[in-house]
Amino acid sequence: MADEQWGAAVRLLWGPEPSAKPARGPRRGLTLEAIARTGIGIADAEGLGAVSMQRVAGELGVTKMALYRYVPGKAELVALMVEAALPVPDASAASAGSAGSAGSAGSVEGGWREQLGVWARALYAGFRRHPWLLEATVGVRVMGPRELGWMERALSALDGCGLSGAEAMDAVVLVAGHVRGIAEQGRAAGVTADGDAGPDAQLAVMLGEVMRVRGEEFPALGAAMASVAEHGGHDEALEFGLDRILDGLGLLVARRVGGGSS
């Protein structure tokens, strides 16, 4: 059953690239990379809902039936797009500190914390660059080598920290969930570039007039907004939440490495 449901995507993502020839005429120069990049271009401009086999075929100048010789359906097309759109996991992050060889909680923390921080920010940048990835990377589905490489990179950072396999997996899910949540907020606010006003700044503008008239009913909110306006701090939720998550993991790592109870 699993092979019937996901076999085609597994073969496309993990196997050799298929070679298809039209029944008549010269061979068309289609590649899986070109197909994926065409889908990515459509999704970047118009959203994932605009991607279809017919649309991609038209952009490539071939018939939909010709495209089916390479990709059997939209699910497999989106899987190829995800694999091509995700940035390559930064190998330098894994070598920033050797968690497995550290001999104390402090040295272990320095390695894994830096690595997970780099990992989280790079993942966030990928979601900002291609917001449709947030929609395309949910649920049970086939993942390609690059996407699994992201999971491998994060889990490798926690190697030697004293966590069980389940705890390490949960830690990665926790960090990724925070990144996704902040990226979703930015997507909803239409943030697609570093220069765009983030959701916090947009919220402040939207609430400005309301707070001017009815601010006395919401004194805590008014005080927080006034503080942000005076001292800054707009749209720093990614770093704030990431630091708090890593702080909590640091306490657990310190107990495990130091031989304390869980």
mmCIF file of C-alpha atoms in Angstrom:
data_model
loop_
_atom_site.group_PDB
_atom_site.id
_atom_site.type_symbol
_atom_site.label_atom_id
_atom_site.label_comp_id
_atom_site.label_asym_id
_atom_site.label_seq_id
_atom_site.Cartn_x
_atom_site.Cartn_y
_atom_site.Cartn_z
ATOM 1 C CA MET A 1 0.000 0.000 0.000
ATOM 2 C CA ALA A 2 2.793 2.401 0.914
ATOM 3 C CA ASP A 3 4.559 1.680 -2.357
ATOM 4 C CA GLU A 4 1.359 2.322 -4.290
ATOM 5 C CA GLN A 5 0.744 5.603 -2.467
ATOM 6 C CA TRP A 6 4.278 7.013 -2.354
ATOM 7 C CA GLY A 7 6.366 4.832 -4.636
ATOM 8 C CA ALA A 8 6.399 7.305 -7.527
ATOM 9 C CA ALA A 9 7.553 10.173 -5.311
ATOM 10 C CA VAL A 10 10.245 7.986 -3.734
ATOM 11 C CA ARG A 11 11.582 7.036 -7.145
ATOM 12 C CA LEU A 12 11.598 10.639 -8.369
ATOM 13 C CA LEU A 13 13.299 12.032 -5.260
ATOM 14 C CA TRP A 14 15.716 9.215 -4.536
ATOM 15 C CA GLY A 15 16.208 7.343 -7.791
ATOM 16 C CA PRO A 16 17.835 8.197 -11.113
ATOM 17 C CA GLU A 17 16.114 10.846 -13.203
ATOM 18 C CA PRO A 18 13.758 9.265 -15.730
ATOM 19 C CA SER A 19 14.416 9.668 -19.426
ATOM 20 C CA ALA A 20 11.270 10.083 -21.512
ATOM 21 C CA LYS A 21 11.056 10.537 -25.262
ATOM 22 C CA PRO A 22 8.021 11.815 -27.143
ATOM 23 C CA ALA A 23 6.358 9.311 -29.434
ATOM 24 C CA ARG A 24 7.228 11.461 -32.453
ATOM 25 C CA GLY A 25 9.603 14.270 -33.267
ATOM 26 C CA PRO A 26 12.882 15.264 -31.606
ATOM 27 C CA ARG A 27 13.493 14.560 -27.962
ATOM 28 C CA ARG A 28 12.484 17.420 -25.713
ATOM 29 C CA GLY A 29 15.062 18.685 -23.268
ATOM 30 C CA LEU A 30 12.980 18.332 -20.108
ATOM 31 C CA THR A 31 14.631 17.565 -16.803
ATOM 32 C CA LEU A 32 13.183 17.142 -13.352
ATOM 33 C CA GLU A 33 15.119 20.219 -12.259
ATOM 34 C CA ALA A 34 13.571 22.346 -15.016
ATOM 35 C CA ILE A 35 10.115 21.036 -14.174
ATOM 36 C CA ALA A 36 10.580 21.753 -10.469
ATOM 37 C CA ARG A 37 11.972 25.243 -11.100
ATOM 38 C CA THR A 38 9.028 26.076 -13.318
ATOM 39 C CA GLY A 39 6.609 25.033 -10.587
ATOM 40 C CA ILE A 40 8.578 27.038 -8.042
ATOM 41 C CA GLY A 41 8.375 30.140 -10.204
ATOM 42 C CA ILE A 42 4.591 29.832 -10.405
ATOM 43 C CA ALA A 43 4.226 29.176 -6.656
ATOM 44 C CA ASP A 44 6.509 32.071 -5.726
ATOM 45 C CA ALA A 45 4.483 34.472 -7.852
ATOM 46 C CA GLU A 46 0.942 33.210 -7.331
ATOM 47 C CA GLY A 47 0.910 30.649 -4.520
ATOM 48 C CA LEU A 48 0.837 26.877 -4.439
ATOM 49 C CA GLY A 49 -2.796 26.773 -5.552
ATOM 50 C CA ALA A 50 -1.811 28.164 -8.939
ATOM 51 C CA VAL A 51 0.467 25.207 -9.649
ATOM 52 C CA SER A 52 -0.995 22.484 -11.850
ATOM 53 C CA MET A 53 0.339 19.977 -14.317
ATOM 54 C CA GLN A 54 -1.397 21.872 -17.122
ATOM 55 C CA ARG A 55 0.121 25.207 -16.048
ATOM 56 C CA VAL A 56 3.636 23.828 -15.701
ATOM 57 C CA ALA A 57 3.393 22.055 -19.048
ATOM 58 C CA GLY A 58 2.272 25.276 -20.687
ATOM 59 C CA GLU A 59 5.153 27.234 -19.161
ATOM 60 C CA LEU A 60 7.576 24.615 -20.469
ATOM 61 C CA GLY A 61 6.013 24.604 -23.912
ATOM 62 C CA VAL A 62 4.963 20.954 -23.858
ATOM 63 C CA THR A 63 1.670 19.119 -23.600
ATOM 64 C CA LYS A 64 0.382 17.894 -20.264
ATOM 65 C CA MET A 65 0.712 14.328 -21.516
ATOM 66 C CA ALA A 66 4.382 14.960 -22.288
ATOM 67 C CA LEU A 67 4.895 16.218 -18.733
ATOM 68 C CA TYR A 68 3.254 13.073 -17.355
ATOM 69 C CA ARG A 69 6.107 11.061 -18.887
ATOM 70 C CA TYR A 70 8.357 12.679 -16.283
ATOM 71 C CA VAL A 71 6.070 13.374 -13.324
ATOM 72 C CA PRO A 72 2.936 11.266 -12.705
ATOM 73 C CA GLY A 73 0.880 13.910 -10.880
ATOM 74 C CA LYS A 74 0.706 17.100 -8.854
ATOM 75 C CA ALA A 75 1.663 15.464 -5.544
ATOM 76 C CA GLU A 76 4.941 14.284 -7.040
ATOM 77 C CA LEU A 77 5.427 17.669 -8.717
ATOM 78 C CA VAL A 78 5.080 19.461 -5.375
ATOM 79 C CA ALA A 79 7.504 16.988 -3.774
ATOM 80 C CA LEU A 80 10.074 17.850 -6.448
ATOM 81 C CA MET A 81 9.432 21.566 -5.897
ATOM 82 C CA VAL A 82 9.963 21.286 -2.146
ATOM 83 C CA GLU A 83 13.227 19.443 -2.619
ATOM 84 C CA ALA A 84 14.506 22.017 -5.105
ATOM 85 C CA ALA A 85 13.302 25.077 -3.160
ATOM 86 C CA LEU A 86 14.711 24.184 0.252
ATOM 87 C CA PRO A 87 18.136 25.679 0.826
ATOM 88 C CA VAL A 88 20.976 23.230 1.241
ATOM 89 C CA PRO A 89 21.623 22.579 4.959
ATOM 90 C CA ASP A 90 24.670 24.560 6.017
ATOM 91 C CA ALA A 91 27.459 22.041 6.554
ATOM 92 C CA SER A 92 29.505 24.651 8.394
ATOM 93 C CA ALA A 93 26.886 24.787 11.147
ATOM 94 C CA ALA A 94 27.552 21.172 12.042
ATOM 95 C CA SER A 95 31.264 21.846 12.480
ATOM 96 C CA ALA A 96 30.795 25.055 14.483
ATOM 97 C CA GLY A 97 31.171 23.029 17.637
ATOM 98 C CA SER A 98 31.674 19.339 18.313
ATOM 99 C CA ALA A 99 28.929 18.489 20.777
ATOM 100 C CA GLY A 100 29.827 14.827 20.867
ATOM 101 C CA SER A 101 33.413 15.458 21.987
ATOM 102 C CA ALA A 102 32.618 18.047 24.661
ATOM 103 C CA GLY A 103 33.422 17.088 28.196
ATOM 104 C CA SER A 104 31.196 19.452 30.182
ATOM 105 C CA ALA A 105 27.702 20.882 30.058
ATOM 106 C CA GLY A 106 29.067 24.312 29.203
ATOM 107 C CA SER A 107 31.130 23.200 26.233
ATOM 108 C CA VAL A 108 28.344 20.946 24.978
ATOM 109 C CA GLU A 109 25.867 23.795 25.163
ATOM 110 C CA GLY A 110 28.117 26.148 23.232
ATOM 111 C CA GLY A 111 28.286 23.724 20.333
ATOM 112 C CA TRP A 112 24.707 22.537 20.024
ATOM 113 C CA ARG A 113 23.144 25.896 20.782
ATOM 114 C CA GLU A 114 25.101 27.694 18.095
ATOM 115 C CA GLN A 115 24.344 24.973 15.575
ATOM 116 C CA LEU A 116 20.596 24.927 16.249
ATOM 117 C CA GLY A 117 20.499 28.713 16.093
ATOM 118 C CA VAL A 118 22.142 28.715 12.662
ATOM 119 C CA TRP A 119 19.831 25.910 11.570
ATOM 120 C CA ALA A 120 16.667 27.709 12.707
ATOM 121 C CA ARG A 121 17.575 31.014 11.062
ATOM 122 C CA ALA A 122 18.461 29.323 7.782
ATOM 123 C CA LEU A 123 15.165 27.425 7.804
ATOM 124 C CA TYR A 124 13.304 30.670 8.478
ATOM 125 C CA ALA A 125 15.087 32.328 5.568
ATOM 126 C CA GLY A 126 13.960 29.476 3.322
ATOM 127 C CA PHE A 127 10.334 29.940 4.364
ATOM 128 C CA ARG A 128 10.607 33.683 3.789
ATOM 129 C CA ARG A 129 12.050 33.126 0.316
ATOM 130 C CA HIS A 130 9.352 30.607 -0.657
ATOM 131 C CA PRO A 131 6.284 31.120 1.594
ATOM 132 C CA TRP A 132 4.364 28.314 -0.122
ATOM 133 C CA LEU A 133 6.779 25.843 1.487
ATOM 134 C CA LEU A 134 4.816 26.296 4.710
ATOM 135 C CA GLU A 135 1.790 24.809 2.991
ATOM 136 C CA ALA A 136 3.685 22.166 1.062
ATOM 137 C CA THR A 137 5.653 20.704 4.000
ATOM 138 C CA VAL A 138 2.840 19.524 6.267
ATOM 139 C CA GLY A 139 1.367 16.089 6.781
ATOM 140 C CA VAL A 140 2.702 12.624 6.077
ATOM 141 C CA ARG A 141 4.515 12.647 2.745
ATOM 142 C CA VAL A 142 7.688 11.559 1.019
ATOM 143 C CA MET A 143 10.714 13.702 1.836
ATOM 144 C CA GLY A 144 13.758 13.959 -0.381
ATOM 145 C CA PRO A 145 17.468 13.896 0.461
ATOM 146 C CA ARG A 146 17.736 17.639 1.033
ATOM 147 C CA GLU A 147 14.741 17.811 3.380
ATOM 148 C CA LEU A 148 15.927 14.798 5.364
ATOM 149 C CA GLY A 149 19.335 16.464 5.447
ATOM 150 C CA TRP A 150 17.794 19.303 7.446
ATOM 151 C CA MET A 151 16.534 16.868 10.064
ATOM 152 C CA GLU A 152 19.868 15.076 10.110
ATOM 153 C CA ARG A 153 21.733 18.357 10.627
ATOM 154 C CA ALA A 154 19.609 19.355 13.613
ATOM 155 C CA LEU A 155 19.766 15.932 15.245
ATOM 156 C CA SER A 156 23.538 15.801 14.728
ATOM 157 C CA ALA A 157 23.843 19.066 16.645
ATOM 158 C CA LEU A 158 22.291 17.370 19.689
ATOM 159 C CA ASP A 159 24.534 14.310 19.517
ATOM 160 C CA GLY A 160 26.330 13.808 22.823
ATOM 161 C CA CYS A 161 23.961 16.057 24.800
ATOM 162 C CA GLY A 162 22.554 13.171 26.830
ATOM 163 C CA LEU A 163 19.098 13.299 25.284
ATOM 164 C CA SER A 164 17.203 10.202 24.268
ATOM 165 C CA GLY A 165 16.334 9.755 20.616
ATOM 166 C CA ALA A 166 12.739 10.737 21.301
ATOM 167 C CA GLU A 167 13.821 13.851 23.210
ATOM 168 C CA ALA A 168 16.161 14.926 20.447
ATOM 169 C CA MET A 169 13.409 14.477 17.858
ATOM 170 C CA ASP A 170 10.983 16.443 20.014
ATOM 171 C CA ALA A 171 13.549 19.212 20.473
ATOM 172 C CA VAL A 172 13.962 19.540 16.711
ATOM 173 C CA VAL A 173 10.185 19.566 16.228
ATOM 174 C CA LEU A 174 9.879 22.266 18.902
ATOM 175 C CA VAL A 175 12.449 24.523 17.246
ATOM 176 C CA ALA A 176 11.016 23.906 13.774
ATOM 177 C CA GLY A 177 7.507 24.582 15.045
ATOM 178 C CA HIS A 178 8.579 27.955 16.416
ATOM 179 C CA VAL A 179 10.239 28.848 13.124
ATOM 180 C CA ARG A 180 7.145 27.811 11.180
ATOM 181 C CA GLY A 181 4.849 29.781 13.486
ATOM 182 C CA ILE A 182 6.788 33.016 13.052
ATOM 183 C CA ALA A 183 7.083 32.439 9.314
ATOM 184 C CA GLU A 184 3.321 31.869 9.109
ATOM 185 C CA GLN A 185 2.701 35.181 10.852
ATOM 186 C CA GLY A 186 4.962 36.913 8.376
ATOM 187 C CA ARG A 187 3.240 35.198 5.461
ATOM 188 C CA ALA A 188 -0.188 36.287 6.711
ATOM 189 C CA ALA A 189 1.118 39.845 7.024
ATOM 190 C CA GLY A 190 2.519 39.742 3.506
ATOM 191 C CA VAL A 191 6.165 39.823 4.620
ATOM 192 C CA THR A 192 8.333 38.470 1.824
ATOM 193 C CA ALA A 193 11.568 40.458 2.135
ATOM 194 C CA ASP A 194 13.820 41.745 4.879
ATOM 195 C CA GLY A 195 12.778 45.331 4.183
ATOM 196 C CA ASP A 196 9.058 44.652 4.621
ATOM 197 C CA ALA A 197 7.348 45.759 7.815
ATOM 198 C CA GLY A 198 6.808 42.708 9.999
ATOM 199 C CA PRO A 199 3.581 41.636 11.732
ATOM 200 C CA ASP A 200 4.413 43.461 14.990
ATOM 201 C CA ALA A 201 4.979 46.752 13.201
ATOM 202 C CA GLN A 202 1.838 46.286 11.129
ATOM 203 C CA LEU A 203 -0.165 45.486 14.260
ATOM 204 C CA ALA A 204 1.104 48.626 15.956
ATOM 205 C CA VAL A 205 -0.019 50.737 13.018
ATOM 206 C CA MET A 206 -3.409 49.058 12.952
ATOM 207 C CA LEU A 207 -3.937 49.464 16.708
ATOM 208 C CA GLY A 208 -2.567 52.986 16.884
ATOM 209 C CA GLU A 209 -5.848 54.801 16.366
ATOM 210 C CA VAL A 210 -7.815 52.385 18.546
ATOM 211 C CA MET A 211 -5.361 52.769 21.402
ATOM 212 C CA ARG A 212 -5.380 56.535 21.033
ATOM 213 C CA VAL A 213 -9.132 56.597 21.602
ATOM 214 C CA ARG A 214 -9.662 53.572 23.901
ATOM 215 C CA GLY A 215 -6.219 52.989 25.332
ATOM 216 C CA GLU A 216 -7.362 53.460 28.926
ATOM 217 C CA GLU A 217 -9.290 50.177 28.645
ATOM 218 C CA PHE A 218 -6.107 48.258 27.813
ATOM 219 C CA PRO A 219 -3.383 49.720 30.027
ATOM 220 C CA ALA A 220 -0.974 46.757 29.828
ATOM 221 C CA LEU A 221 -1.156 46.690 26.026
ATOM 222 C CA GLY A 222 -0.727 50.441 25.879
ATOM 223 C CA ALA A 223 2.323 50.339 28.140
ATOM 224 C CA ALA A 224 3.911 47.533 26.095
ATOM 225 C CA MET A 225 3.318 49.360 22.824
ATOM 226 C CA ALA A 226 4.702 52.593 24.237
ATOM 227 C CA SER A 227 7.822 50.768 25.423
ATOM 228 C CA VAL A 228 8.358 49.191 22.001
ATOM 229 C CA ALA A 229 7.892 52.571 20.335
ATOM 230 C CA GLU A 230 10.472 54.147 22.641
ATOM 231 C CA HIS A 231 13.051 51.377 22.939
ATOM 232 C CA GLY A 232 12.468 49.263 19.833
ATOM 233 C CA GLY A 233 11.914 45.537 19.676
ATOM 234 C CA HIS A 234 9.476 45.194 16.773
ATOM 235 C CA ASP A 235 9.382 41.804 15.110
ATOM 236 C CA GLU A 236 11.975 40.085 17.281
ATOM 237 C CA ALA A 237 9.737 37.142 18.136
ATOM 238 C CA LEU A 238 11.857 34.683 16.181
ATOM 239 C CA GLU A 239 14.999 35.400 18.199
ATOM 240 C CA PHE A 240 13.156 35.815 21.504
ATOM 241 C CA GLY A 241 11.334 32.518 21.196
ATOM 242 C CA LEU A 242 14.388 30.710 19.873
ATOM 243 C CA ASP A 243 16.481 31.916 22.802
ATOM 244 C CA ARG A 244 13.842 30.792 25.310
ATOM 245 C CA ILE A 245 13.538 27.353 23.696
ATOM 246 C CA LEU A 246 17.308 26.915 23.676
ATOM 247 C CA ASP A 247 17.492 28.140 27.280
ATOM 248 C CA GLY A 248 15.079 25.395 28.297
ATOM 249 C CA LEU A 249 16.947 22.752 26.330
ATOM 250 C CA GLY A 250 20.148 23.997 27.946
ATOM 251 C CA LEU A 251 18.782 23.245 31.400
ATOM 252 C CA LEU A 252 17.902 19.703 30.341
ATOM 253 C CA VAL A 253 21.267 19.169 28.659
ATOM 254 C CA ALA A 254 23.094 20.436 31.749
ATOM 255 C CA ARG A 255 21.219 17.969 33.956
ATOM 256 C CA ARG A 256 21.882 15.071 31.617
ATOM 257 C CA VAL A 257 25.537 15.807 31.020
ATOM 258 C CA GLY A 258 26.079 16.602 34.695
ATOM 259 C CA GLY A 259 24.462 13.356 35.779
ATOM 260 C CA GLY A 260 21.429 14.999 37.387
ATOM 261 C CA SER A 261 17.916 13.626 37.369
ATOM 262 C CA SER A 262 15.540 14.272 34.486
#
